Short mmCIF file of C-alpha atoms (C1' of nucleotides) in Angstrom, two decimals:
data_model
loop_
_atom_site.label_atom_id
_atom_site.label_comp_id
_atom_site.label_asym_id
_atom_site.label_seq_id
_atom_site.Cartn_x
_atom_site.Cartn_y
_atom_site.Cartn_z
CA UNK A 1 -69.14 98.34 -142.59
CA UNK A 2 -66.63 95.78 -142.66
CA UNK A 3 -69.37 92.86 -142.72
CA UNK A 4 -69.64 92.62 -146.42
CA UNK A 5 -67.72 89.76 -146.22
CA UNK A 6 -70.82 88.65 -148.76
CA UNK A 7 -68.85 90.12 -151.71
CA UNK A 8 -66.35 87.29 -151.27
CA UNK A 9 -68.60 84.70 -150.76
CA UNK A 10 -70.49 85.30 -153.45
CA UNK A 11 -68.61 87.55 -155.47
CA UNK A 12 -69.01 91.37 -156.56
CA UNK A 13 -71.56 90.74 -159.19
CA UNK A 14 -73.04 88.54 -157.27
CA UNK A 15 -74.44 89.85 -154.48
CA UNK A 16 -76.71 93.32 -154.82
CA UNK A 17 -77.03 96.57 -152.88
CA UNK A 18 -79.65 95.12 -150.78
CA UNK A 19 -78.36 91.97 -150.07
CA UNK A 20 -75.08 94.08 -147.93
CA UNK A 21 -78.01 96.14 -146.41
CA UNK A 22 -79.49 93.31 -144.62
CA UNK A 23 -76.20 91.96 -143.22
CA UNK A 24 -75.68 95.45 -141.86
CA UNK A 25 -79.52 95.67 -140.91
CA UNK A 26 -80.28 98.84 -142.71
CA UNK A 27 -82.43 99.51 -145.80
CA UNK A 28 -80.47 99.54 -149.03
CA UNK A 29 -81.01 103.32 -149.81
CA UNK A 30 -79.13 104.24 -146.46
CA UNK A 31 -76.21 102.88 -148.23
CA UNK A 32 -76.33 105.57 -150.95
CA UNK A 33 -75.37 108.26 -147.71
CA UNK A 34 -72.45 105.86 -146.79
CA UNK A 35 -71.57 105.46 -149.58
CA UNK A 36 -71.57 106.90 -153.36
CA UNK A 37 -72.11 103.70 -155.36
CA UNK A 38 -70.97 99.91 -155.11
CA UNK A 39 -67.62 100.00 -156.30
CA UNK A 40 -66.94 102.55 -154.51
CA UNK A 41 -68.05 99.67 -151.41
CA UNK A 42 -65.88 97.36 -152.48
CA UNK A 43 -63.32 100.42 -153.36
CA UNK A 44 -62.62 100.92 -150.41
CA UNK A 45 -62.24 97.25 -148.74
CA UNK A 46 -59.86 96.22 -151.34
CA UNK A 47 -58.21 99.32 -149.77
CA UNK A 48 -58.31 98.47 -146.21
CA UNK A 49 -56.62 95.13 -147.50
CA UNK A 50 -54.39 96.31 -149.96
CA UNK A 51 -52.92 99.50 -148.42
CA UNK A 52 -51.07 97.08 -145.50
CA UNK A 53 -50.14 94.66 -147.55
CA UNK A 54 -47.94 97.18 -149.31
CA UNK A 55 -46.29 98.73 -145.98
CA UNK A 56 -45.66 95.37 -145.03
CA UNK A 57 -44.06 94.66 -147.86
CA UNK A 58 -41.91 98.23 -148.00
CA UNK A 59 -41.11 97.75 -144.28
CA UNK A 60 -39.87 93.93 -145.31
CA UNK A 61 -37.62 95.88 -147.52
CA UNK A 62 -36.64 98.31 -145.93
CA UNK A 63 -35.33 96.02 -143.39
CA UNK A 64 -31.99 94.42 -142.55
CA UNK A 65 -31.60 91.04 -142.82
CA UNK A 66 -31.09 87.81 -145.73
CA UNK A 67 -33.42 88.16 -148.17
CA UNK A 68 -34.66 84.59 -147.35
CA UNK A 69 -35.53 85.15 -143.89
CA UNK A 70 -37.32 89.06 -144.64
CA UNK A 71 -39.55 87.10 -147.08
CA UNK A 72 -40.52 84.41 -144.56
CA UNK A 73 -41.12 87.15 -142.53
CA UNK A 74 -43.56 88.47 -144.84
CA UNK A 75 -44.70 86.02 -145.76
CA UNK A 76 -46.32 85.49 -142.41
CA UNK A 77 -47.28 88.85 -141.63
CA UNK A 78 -49.35 89.36 -144.58
CA UNK A 79 -50.96 85.36 -143.73
CA UNK A 80 -51.65 86.30 -140.40
CA UNK A 81 -52.91 89.36 -141.43
CA UNK A 82 -54.99 88.23 -144.29
CA UNK A 83 -56.67 85.48 -142.03
CA UNK A 84 -57.64 87.87 -139.00
CA UNK A 85 -59.25 90.03 -141.84
CA UNK A 86 -63.15 89.80 -141.37
CA UNK A 87 -64.25 89.60 -144.44
CA UNK A 88 -62.45 87.61 -146.75
CA UNK A 89 -60.70 89.30 -149.80
CA UNK A 90 -61.53 85.75 -152.05
CA UNK A 91 -63.30 87.09 -154.48
CA UNK A 92 -61.47 90.84 -154.70
CA UNK A 93 -59.42 89.91 -156.68
CA UNK A 94 -60.79 87.09 -159.03
CA UNK A 95 -62.72 88.42 -161.84
CA UNK A 96 -61.62 91.28 -163.62
CA UNK A 97 -63.62 93.53 -161.48
CA UNK A 98 -59.87 95.11 -160.14
CA UNK A 99 -59.66 95.67 -164.44
CA UNK A 100 -63.02 97.09 -165.78
CA UNK A 101 -63.83 99.71 -163.19
CA UNK A 102 -63.26 102.67 -162.39
CA UNK A 103 -60.86 100.77 -159.82
CA UNK A 104 -57.98 102.52 -161.68
CA UNK A 105 -56.07 102.89 -157.86
CA UNK A 106 -56.82 99.46 -156.42
CA UNK A 107 -54.71 98.06 -159.71
CA UNK A 108 -52.50 100.37 -159.01
CA UNK A 109 -51.76 99.39 -155.76
CA UNK A 110 -51.80 96.22 -156.22
CA UNK A 111 -49.61 95.87 -159.58
CA UNK A 112 -47.17 98.01 -157.08
CA UNK A 113 -47.70 95.37 -154.63
CA UNK A 114 -46.56 93.12 -157.27
CA UNK A 115 -43.41 94.75 -158.45
CA UNK A 116 -42.26 94.94 -154.43
CA UNK A 117 -42.91 90.93 -153.81
CA UNK A 118 -41.24 90.31 -157.09
CA UNK A 119 -38.29 92.55 -156.04
CA UNK A 120 -37.67 90.98 -152.75
CA UNK A 121 -37.46 87.27 -154.03
CA UNK A 122 -35.55 88.62 -156.64
CA UNK A 123 -33.15 89.85 -153.67
CA UNK A 124 -32.82 86.39 -152.76
CA UNK A 125 -32.26 85.15 -156.63
CA UNK A 126 -29.19 87.22 -157.18
CA UNK A 127 -27.52 86.45 -154.21
CA UNK A 128 -27.78 82.92 -154.51
CA UNK A 129 -29.79 82.58 -151.85
CA UNK A 130 -33.14 81.33 -153.22
CA UNK A 131 -32.11 78.57 -156.69
CA UNK A 132 -32.65 80.61 -159.91
CA UNK A 133 -35.98 80.76 -160.13
CA UNK A 134 -38.22 83.34 -161.84
CA UNK A 135 -38.45 85.93 -158.90
CA UNK A 136 -42.38 86.56 -160.63
CA UNK A 137 -43.73 83.56 -161.33
CA UNK A 138 -42.43 82.85 -157.48
CA UNK A 139 -44.31 85.86 -156.50
CA UNK A 140 -48.15 84.56 -158.78
CA UNK A 141 -47.47 81.26 -156.06
CA UNK A 142 -47.31 83.38 -152.83
CA UNK A 143 -50.64 85.14 -154.03
CA UNK A 144 -51.65 81.93 -154.84
CA UNK A 145 -51.56 79.86 -151.53
CA UNK A 146 -52.12 82.91 -150.43
CA UNK A 147 -55.30 83.16 -151.03
CA UNK A 148 -56.12 79.95 -151.09
CA UNK A 149 -55.42 79.63 -147.41
CA UNK A 150 -58.30 82.38 -146.96
CA UNK A 151 -60.24 79.66 -148.83
CA UNK A 152 -60.00 77.02 -147.42
CA UNK A 153 -60.79 78.95 -143.81
CA UNK A 154 -63.86 80.11 -145.29
CA UNK A 155 -65.41 83.41 -144.52
CA UNK A 156 -64.85 83.56 -141.15
CA UNK A 157 -61.51 84.93 -139.59
CA UNK A 158 -59.31 82.28 -138.73
CA UNK A 159 -59.25 81.24 -134.79
CA UNK A 160 -54.76 80.15 -135.85
CA UNK A 161 -53.86 82.43 -137.86
CA UNK A 162 -50.13 82.03 -136.92
CA UNK A 163 -50.04 78.23 -137.51
CA UNK A 164 -51.74 78.47 -140.92
CA UNK A 165 -48.94 81.07 -141.56
CA UNK A 166 -46.32 79.77 -141.02
CA UNK A 167 -46.87 76.67 -142.32
CA UNK A 168 -47.02 78.39 -145.99
CA UNK A 169 -44.02 80.20 -145.25
CA UNK A 170 -42.27 77.07 -144.94
CA UNK A 171 -43.70 76.01 -147.88
CA UNK A 172 -43.14 78.26 -150.05
CA UNK A 173 -38.76 78.65 -148.64
CA UNK A 174 -38.47 75.59 -148.93
CA UNK A 175 -39.25 75.52 -152.22
CA UNK A 176 -36.98 78.14 -153.08
CA UNK A 177 -34.17 77.96 -151.06
CA UNK A 178 -30.84 76.80 -152.90
CA UNK A 179 -29.50 75.09 -149.88
CA UNK A 180 -32.41 73.27 -147.22
CA UNK A 181 -29.77 73.87 -144.59
CA UNK A 182 -30.92 77.32 -144.22
CA UNK A 183 -34.45 76.69 -143.37
CA UNK A 184 -33.34 76.39 -139.45
CA UNK A 185 -31.41 79.69 -139.36
CA UNK A 186 -33.95 81.75 -141.95
CA UNK A 187 -37.17 80.60 -139.61
CA UNK A 188 -35.18 82.25 -136.41
CA UNK A 189 -34.51 85.15 -137.97
CA UNK A 190 -37.55 85.46 -139.53
CA UNK A 191 -39.37 85.09 -135.94
CA UNK A 192 -37.83 88.66 -135.19
CA UNK A 193 -38.37 90.18 -137.89
CA UNK A 194 -41.95 89.53 -137.47
CA UNK A 195 -42.59 91.86 -135.43
CA UNK A 196 -41.13 94.47 -137.42
CA UNK A 197 -43.56 94.11 -140.49
CA UNK A 198 -46.30 93.14 -138.55
CA UNK A 199 -46.31 96.75 -136.33
CA UNK A 200 -45.35 99.05 -140.64
CA UNK A 201 -49.41 98.00 -141.35
CA UNK A 202 -50.00 100.97 -138.27
CA UNK B 1 -70.46 75.85 -176.38
CA UNK B 2 -66.59 76.14 -174.31
CA UNK B 3 -66.79 79.90 -175.89
CA UNK B 4 -68.62 80.99 -172.50
CA UNK B 5 -65.41 81.25 -170.82
CA UNK B 6 -67.00 84.78 -170.24
CA UNK B 7 -67.70 82.68 -166.55
CA UNK B 8 -64.08 82.48 -165.91
CA UNK B 9 -63.21 86.23 -166.57
CA UNK B 10 -66.13 87.88 -165.41
CA UNK B 11 -67.85 84.88 -163.23
CA UNK B 12 -71.53 83.28 -163.03
CA UNK B 13 -73.09 85.68 -161.62
CA UNK B 14 -71.09 88.05 -163.20
CA UNK B 15 -71.77 86.83 -167.36
CA UNK B 16 -75.90 87.10 -168.27
CA UNK B 17 -76.86 84.38 -170.71
CA UNK B 18 -77.05 87.17 -173.84
CA UNK B 19 -73.42 87.55 -173.15
CA UNK B 20 -73.02 84.38 -173.82
CA UNK B 21 -76.00 83.92 -176.33
CA UNK B 22 -73.89 87.23 -178.19
CA UNK B 23 -70.21 85.87 -177.75
CA UNK B 24 -71.39 82.36 -179.81
CA UNK B 25 -73.64 84.09 -181.80
CA UNK B 26 -76.76 83.55 -181.56
CA UNK B 27 -79.77 84.96 -179.42
CA UNK B 28 -80.32 84.66 -176.16
CA UNK B 29 -83.34 82.54 -176.12
CA UNK B 30 -81.89 79.97 -178.28
CA UNK B 31 -79.52 79.37 -175.46
CA UNK B 32 -82.57 77.51 -173.89
CA UNK B 33 -83.10 74.91 -176.69
CA UNK B 34 -78.89 74.04 -175.64
CA UNK B 35 -79.03 74.15 -172.09
CA UNK B 36 -82.19 74.25 -169.88
CA UNK B 37 -81.01 77.18 -167.50
CA UNK B 38 -78.00 78.79 -166.74
CA UNK B 39 -76.73 76.52 -163.92
CA UNK B 40 -76.79 73.42 -166.85
CA UNK B 41 -74.80 76.09 -168.39
CA UNK B 42 -71.76 76.31 -165.76
CA UNK B 43 -72.48 72.02 -164.81
CA UNK B 44 -71.27 71.06 -168.28
CA UNK B 45 -67.90 73.40 -168.06
CA UNK B 46 -67.35 71.66 -164.61
CA UNK B 47 -67.61 68.76 -165.84
CA UNK B 48 -65.11 68.85 -169.06
CA UNK B 49 -62.97 70.33 -166.25
CA UNK B 50 -63.21 67.81 -163.52
CA UNK B 51 -64.20 64.47 -165.31
CA UNK B 52 -60.79 64.31 -166.91
CA UNK B 53 -59.22 66.09 -163.34
CA UNK B 54 -60.79 62.44 -162.32
CA UNK B 55 -59.00 60.30 -164.39
CA UNK B 56 -56.07 61.76 -164.48
CA UNK B 57 -55.88 60.98 -160.61
CA UNK B 58 -57.27 57.74 -160.49
CA UNK B 59 -54.72 56.76 -162.84
CA UNK B 60 -51.73 58.32 -161.02
CA UNK B 61 -53.01 56.11 -158.00
CA UNK B 62 -53.04 53.40 -159.79
CA UNK B 63 -49.62 53.62 -161.34
CA UNK B 64 -46.51 52.43 -159.26
CA UNK B 65 -43.23 54.11 -159.04
CA UNK B 66 -43.06 56.35 -155.91
CA UNK B 67 -45.62 58.53 -154.84
CA UNK B 68 -43.46 62.04 -155.41
CA UNK B 69 -43.01 60.74 -158.82
CA UNK B 70 -46.50 60.17 -159.28
CA UNK B 71 -47.45 63.41 -158.46
CA UNK B 72 -44.93 64.93 -159.37
CA UNK B 73 -46.30 63.40 -162.76
CA UNK B 74 -49.89 63.68 -161.76
CA UNK B 75 -48.97 67.25 -161.88
CA UNK B 76 -47.30 68.35 -164.67
CA UNK B 77 -50.57 66.63 -166.82
CA UNK B 78 -53.11 68.69 -164.64
CA UNK B 79 -51.94 71.54 -164.95
CA UNK B 80 -51.33 71.37 -168.82
CA UNK B 81 -54.17 70.06 -169.55
CA UNK B 82 -55.82 73.00 -167.49
CA UNK B 83 -54.07 75.47 -169.34
CA UNK B 84 -54.74 73.78 -172.49
CA UNK B 85 -58.26 74.23 -171.96
CA UNK B 86 -60.19 76.80 -173.98
CA UNK B 87 -61.66 78.51 -171.61
CA UNK B 88 -60.14 79.58 -167.41
CA UNK B 89 -61.53 77.82 -164.68
CA UNK B 90 -61.29 80.43 -162.23
CA UNK B 91 -64.00 81.98 -161.91
CA UNK B 92 -65.29 78.35 -161.44
CA UNK B 93 -64.59 77.17 -158.11
CA UNK B 94 -64.32 80.97 -156.91
CA UNK B 95 -67.75 82.03 -155.48
CA UNK B 96 -69.80 79.65 -153.20
CA UNK B 97 -71.50 79.11 -156.61
CA UNK B 98 -70.78 74.83 -156.58
CA UNK B 99 -71.63 75.24 -152.67
CA UNK B 100 -75.25 77.37 -153.19
CA UNK B 101 -76.37 75.63 -156.75
CA UNK B 102 -78.39 73.02 -157.57
CA UNK B 103 -74.62 71.56 -158.63
CA UNK B 104 -74.40 69.03 -155.81
CA UNK B 105 -72.95 67.11 -158.22
CA UNK B 106 -70.24 68.97 -159.29
CA UNK B 107 -69.86 69.33 -155.72
CA UNK B 108 -68.92 65.54 -155.36
CA UNK B 109 -67.26 65.14 -158.24
CA UNK B 110 -64.58 68.46 -156.17
CA UNK B 111 -64.57 66.89 -153.46
CA UNK B 112 -63.19 63.11 -155.06
CA UNK B 113 -60.90 64.93 -156.92
CA UNK B 114 -59.73 66.46 -153.75
CA UNK B 115 -59.87 63.06 -151.79
CA UNK B 116 -57.76 60.81 -153.67
CA UNK B 117 -55.95 63.92 -153.83
CA UNK B 118 -54.86 64.43 -151.06
CA UNK B 119 -54.49 60.34 -150.28
CA UNK B 120 -51.69 60.64 -152.58
CA UNK B 121 -49.61 63.05 -150.84
CA UNK B 122 -50.78 61.18 -147.94
CA UNK B 123 -48.74 58.02 -149.90
CA UNK B 124 -45.01 60.06 -150.03
CA UNK B 125 -46.20 60.87 -146.37
CA UNK B 126 -46.59 57.60 -144.34
CA UNK B 127 -43.36 56.28 -146.76
CA UNK B 128 -40.70 58.69 -145.84
CA UNK B 129 -40.05 60.60 -148.74
CA UNK B 130 -42.84 63.51 -148.05
CA UNK B 131 -42.21 65.83 -145.53
CA UNK B 132 -45.02 65.02 -142.02
CA UNK B 133 -46.78 67.50 -144.11
CA UNK B 134 -50.44 67.50 -143.26
CA UNK B 135 -50.82 66.58 -146.71
CA UNK B 136 -54.49 68.52 -146.66
CA UNK B 137 -52.62 70.95 -146.52
CA UNK B 138 -50.13 70.30 -149.93
CA UNK B 139 -53.24 69.61 -151.65
CA UNK B 140 -54.51 72.99 -150.97
CA UNK B 141 -51.72 74.72 -151.62
CA UNK B 142 -51.66 72.97 -155.33
CA UNK B 143 -55.01 73.93 -155.73
CA UNK B 144 -53.75 76.78 -155.68
CA UNK B 145 -50.30 76.66 -157.09
CA UNK B 146 -53.32 75.50 -160.12
CA UNK B 147 -55.72 78.40 -160.24
CA UNK B 148 -53.11 81.28 -159.34
CA UNK B 149 -51.48 79.58 -163.24
CA UNK B 150 -54.46 79.30 -164.92
CA UNK B 151 -54.84 83.57 -163.60
CA UNK B 152 -51.51 84.20 -164.42
CA UNK B 153 -52.11 82.91 -168.32
CA UNK B 154 -55.32 85.20 -168.98
CA UNK B 155 -58.46 84.58 -170.56
CA UNK B 156 -56.54 82.67 -173.62
CA UNK B 157 -54.83 79.09 -173.79
CA UNK B 158 -51.33 79.47 -172.88
CA UNK B 159 -48.60 79.01 -176.19
CA UNK B 160 -46.58 76.59 -173.29
CA UNK B 161 -48.20 74.78 -170.88
CA UNK B 162 -45.80 72.04 -170.58
CA UNK B 163 -43.02 74.57 -169.28
CA UNK B 164 -45.15 76.55 -167.01
CA UNK B 165 -46.97 72.33 -165.71
CA UNK B 166 -42.98 71.12 -164.91
CA UNK B 167 -42.46 74.78 -162.41
CA UNK B 168 -45.45 74.27 -161.04
CA UNK B 169 -44.81 70.01 -160.41
CA UNK B 170 -41.08 70.41 -159.43
CA UNK B 171 -41.68 74.15 -157.06
CA UNK B 172 -44.58 71.22 -155.28
CA UNK B 173 -41.93 68.79 -155.17
CA UNK B 174 -39.30 71.10 -154.35
CA UNK B 175 -41.28 71.96 -150.89
CA UNK B 176 -42.23 68.42 -149.90
CA UNK B 177 -39.38 66.49 -150.49
CA UNK B 178 -38.19 65.11 -147.04
CA UNK B 179 -34.49 64.66 -149.60
CA UNK B 180 -34.04 66.72 -151.92
CA UNK B 181 -31.17 65.07 -153.94
CA UNK B 182 -34.43 62.70 -154.60
CA UNK B 183 -35.91 65.58 -157.21
CA UNK B 184 -34.00 64.72 -159.89
CA UNK B 185 -34.45 60.90 -160.07
CA UNK B 186 -37.81 62.02 -159.11
CA UNK B 187 -37.83 64.39 -162.45
CA UNK B 188 -36.69 61.39 -164.21
CA UNK B 189 -39.22 58.79 -163.26
CA UNK B 190 -42.13 61.04 -163.57
CA UNK B 191 -40.69 62.51 -166.89
CA UNK B 192 -41.99 58.52 -167.77
CA UNK B 193 -44.99 58.56 -166.12
CA UNK B 194 -46.54 62.00 -167.39
CA UNK B 195 -48.48 60.20 -170.34
CA UNK B 196 -49.99 57.94 -168.85
CA UNK B 197 -51.74 59.96 -166.92
CA UNK B 198 -52.30 62.15 -168.70
CA UNK B 199 -54.03 60.13 -171.78
CA UNK B 200 -56.30 58.80 -168.67
CA UNK B 201 -58.82 61.45 -169.60
CA UNK B 202 -59.00 59.83 -172.65
"C1'" DC C 1 -89.95 67.18 -203.16
"C1'" DA C 2 -92.91 66.72 -199.13
"C1'" DT C 3 -92.08 66.28 -194.40
"C1'" DT C 4 -90.16 66.10 -190.38
"C1'" DT C 5 -87.02 66.89 -187.07
"C1'" DT C 6 -84.00 70.29 -185.55
"C1'" DT C 7 -82.52 74.40 -184.61
"C1'" DC C 8 -82.69 78.97 -184.46
"C1'" DC C 9 -86.22 83.53 -184.25
"C1'" DT C 10 -88.98 87.65 -182.17
"C1'" DA C 11 -92.09 89.53 -178.40
"C1'" DT C 12 -92.55 88.94 -173.81
"C1'" DC C 13 -92.60 88.26 -169.39
"C1'" DA C 14 -91.69 88.42 -163.81
"C1'" DG C 15 -87.85 90.23 -160.72
"C1'" DT C 16 -83.91 91.88 -159.74
"C1'" DT C 17 -80.86 95.06 -160.34
"C1'" DG C 18 -77.78 100.00 -158.14
"C1'" DA C 19 -79.81 104.30 -157.91
"C1'" DT C 20 -82.44 109.18 -157.29
"C1'" DA C 21 -85.82 111.62 -155.09
"C1'" DG C 22 -88.12 113.49 -150.68
"C1'" DC C 23 -89.59 113.45 -145.69
"C1'" DC C 24 -89.03 111.86 -140.71
"C1'" DT C 25 -86.25 111.26 -136.75
"C1'" DC C 26 -83.06 111.72 -133.09
"C1'" DT C 27 -79.12 113.99 -131.42
"C1'" DC C 28 -76.94 117.70 -129.80
"C1'" DG C 29 -74.23 122.26 -128.71
"C1'" DG C 30 -76.10 127.45 -128.40
"C1'" DC D 1 -85.80 125.36 -126.59
"C1'" DC D 2 -84.40 124.89 -130.41
"C1'" DG D 3 -82.23 124.12 -135.34
"C1'" DA D 4 -78.93 122.40 -137.82
"C1'" DG D 5 -78.10 118.69 -140.17
"C1'" DA D 6 -76.42 113.36 -139.43
"C1'" DG D 7 -78.71 109.09 -140.96
"C1'" DG D 8 -82.25 106.61 -140.82
"C1'" DC D 9 -87.07 105.80 -143.84
"C1'" DT D 10 -91.30 105.03 -148.17
"C1'" DA D 11 -91.63 105.70 -153.06
"C1'" DT D 12 -89.88 105.06 -157.00
"C1'" DC D 13 -87.38 104.30 -161.27
"C1'" DA D 14 -85.02 102.34 -165.88
"C1'" DA D 15 -82.03 99.22 -166.85
"C1'" DC D 16 -81.43 94.63 -166.68
"C1'" DT D 17 -81.72 89.74 -165.70
"C1'" DG D 18 -83.20 84.52 -166.51
"C1'" DA D 19 -86.69 81.85 -168.73
"C1'" DT D 20 -91.50 81.02 -171.68
"C1'" DA D 21 -94.58 80.69 -175.36
"C1'" DG D 22 -95.60 80.26 -180.25
"C1'" DG D 23 -94.15 80.56 -184.57
"C1'" DA D 24 -89.92 80.68 -188.54
"C1'" DA D 25 -86.89 78.55 -191.46
"C1'" DA D 26 -83.14 75.65 -192.51
"C1'" DA D 27 -81.56 71.09 -192.53
"C1'" DA D 28 -82.08 66.33 -192.74
"C1'" DT D 29 -85.13 62.22 -193.67
"C1'" DG D 30 -88.25 59.21 -197.29
#
DNA sequence: CATTTTTCCTATCAGTTGATAGCCTCTCGG
DNA sequence: CCGAGAGGCTATCAACTGATAGGAAAAATG
């Protein structure tokens, strides 16, 4: 069912159930023997994106290591995972679709994801490893950079997600670190953490 | 007509012409005595966003000063301007709306905007002031951060756009500078350039 | 005041939307 | 061989979409 990447390209409202059905090779009413409604299709896609992401940030918070290294590893794992998805998460978070509809649970998941990410950044600020930047702002910056990466790659999965993921992680950590000389060690420590974070999403 | 910020909140497809008409206090068919089609409304909003942005980046390229200072000033002016708009540019660039429809001209404007921005970053890389980062990647990062800022502020104009604008500009320049000790002088030089860049958009 | 022009209205259109009802056709355990 | 059930189909629905036609009202012009 993941072929419903049309949501991403044209947005939730811009994609009809007939479009989706045609993309998966069935007729429109047949969709309703798999999902009770159009919203449910979006909810399933959102879940497939949010739940692994939540598992990753939880893992990053539980691991040992400096906050910068853990954030770097989380970013690498997150961006790699999102760029590998067969669909494109852009359209999911653009509209106020999340707020307006009966997607309460997905909105809650996203909020929790944001909270935990903000907390990890906050650890870095408290320890002095990061500049005294507002953790919420930094979290927003990460969201923006990640969505942009998905936009840039287009509708198909990226051939080399790890490359882009590293670039984004480096960019963010470089902007946040109080002492840039720590970038090298952070990258090194991150590389060791990435597998643990990535595998947290089953 | 700028009250059509509904496009931003619900996306182009998610907003009906009746919604727009109701928001501005007229009936739906009356819209068509102001605009020939729904696309034309979006085109007008896109123009109002893109043309000043294009004027700003041209000004930043023409000014004297180090690339970092000019990029910093451009970012401050850009983000301030976008956050001050009475509508929310988010939805404009999310869908493939730009590609799919008869918005060729707006797509061209956006491409030119990207090219010029990339060129300014490239100047910084060539001069050694910036790290040897791919200018296109940096430009994408800027786009992502800017759109995220609009998302965060919500549908209404920001009360204090300059604050957010400075934060974003600092974030980007910090991530790009080869020598972070240059951040202070860059900020200072940028402050002197901002008025010239901002006023370029008439 | 008369007239012209601009702006808005009501009425209506054909096409598309998400969704439901009811029938058909495989597959497979017994 | 058979009955069950999962998954597909056609046909159809009411609601809504963007857009057009033609007339009324209001504002500007003389």
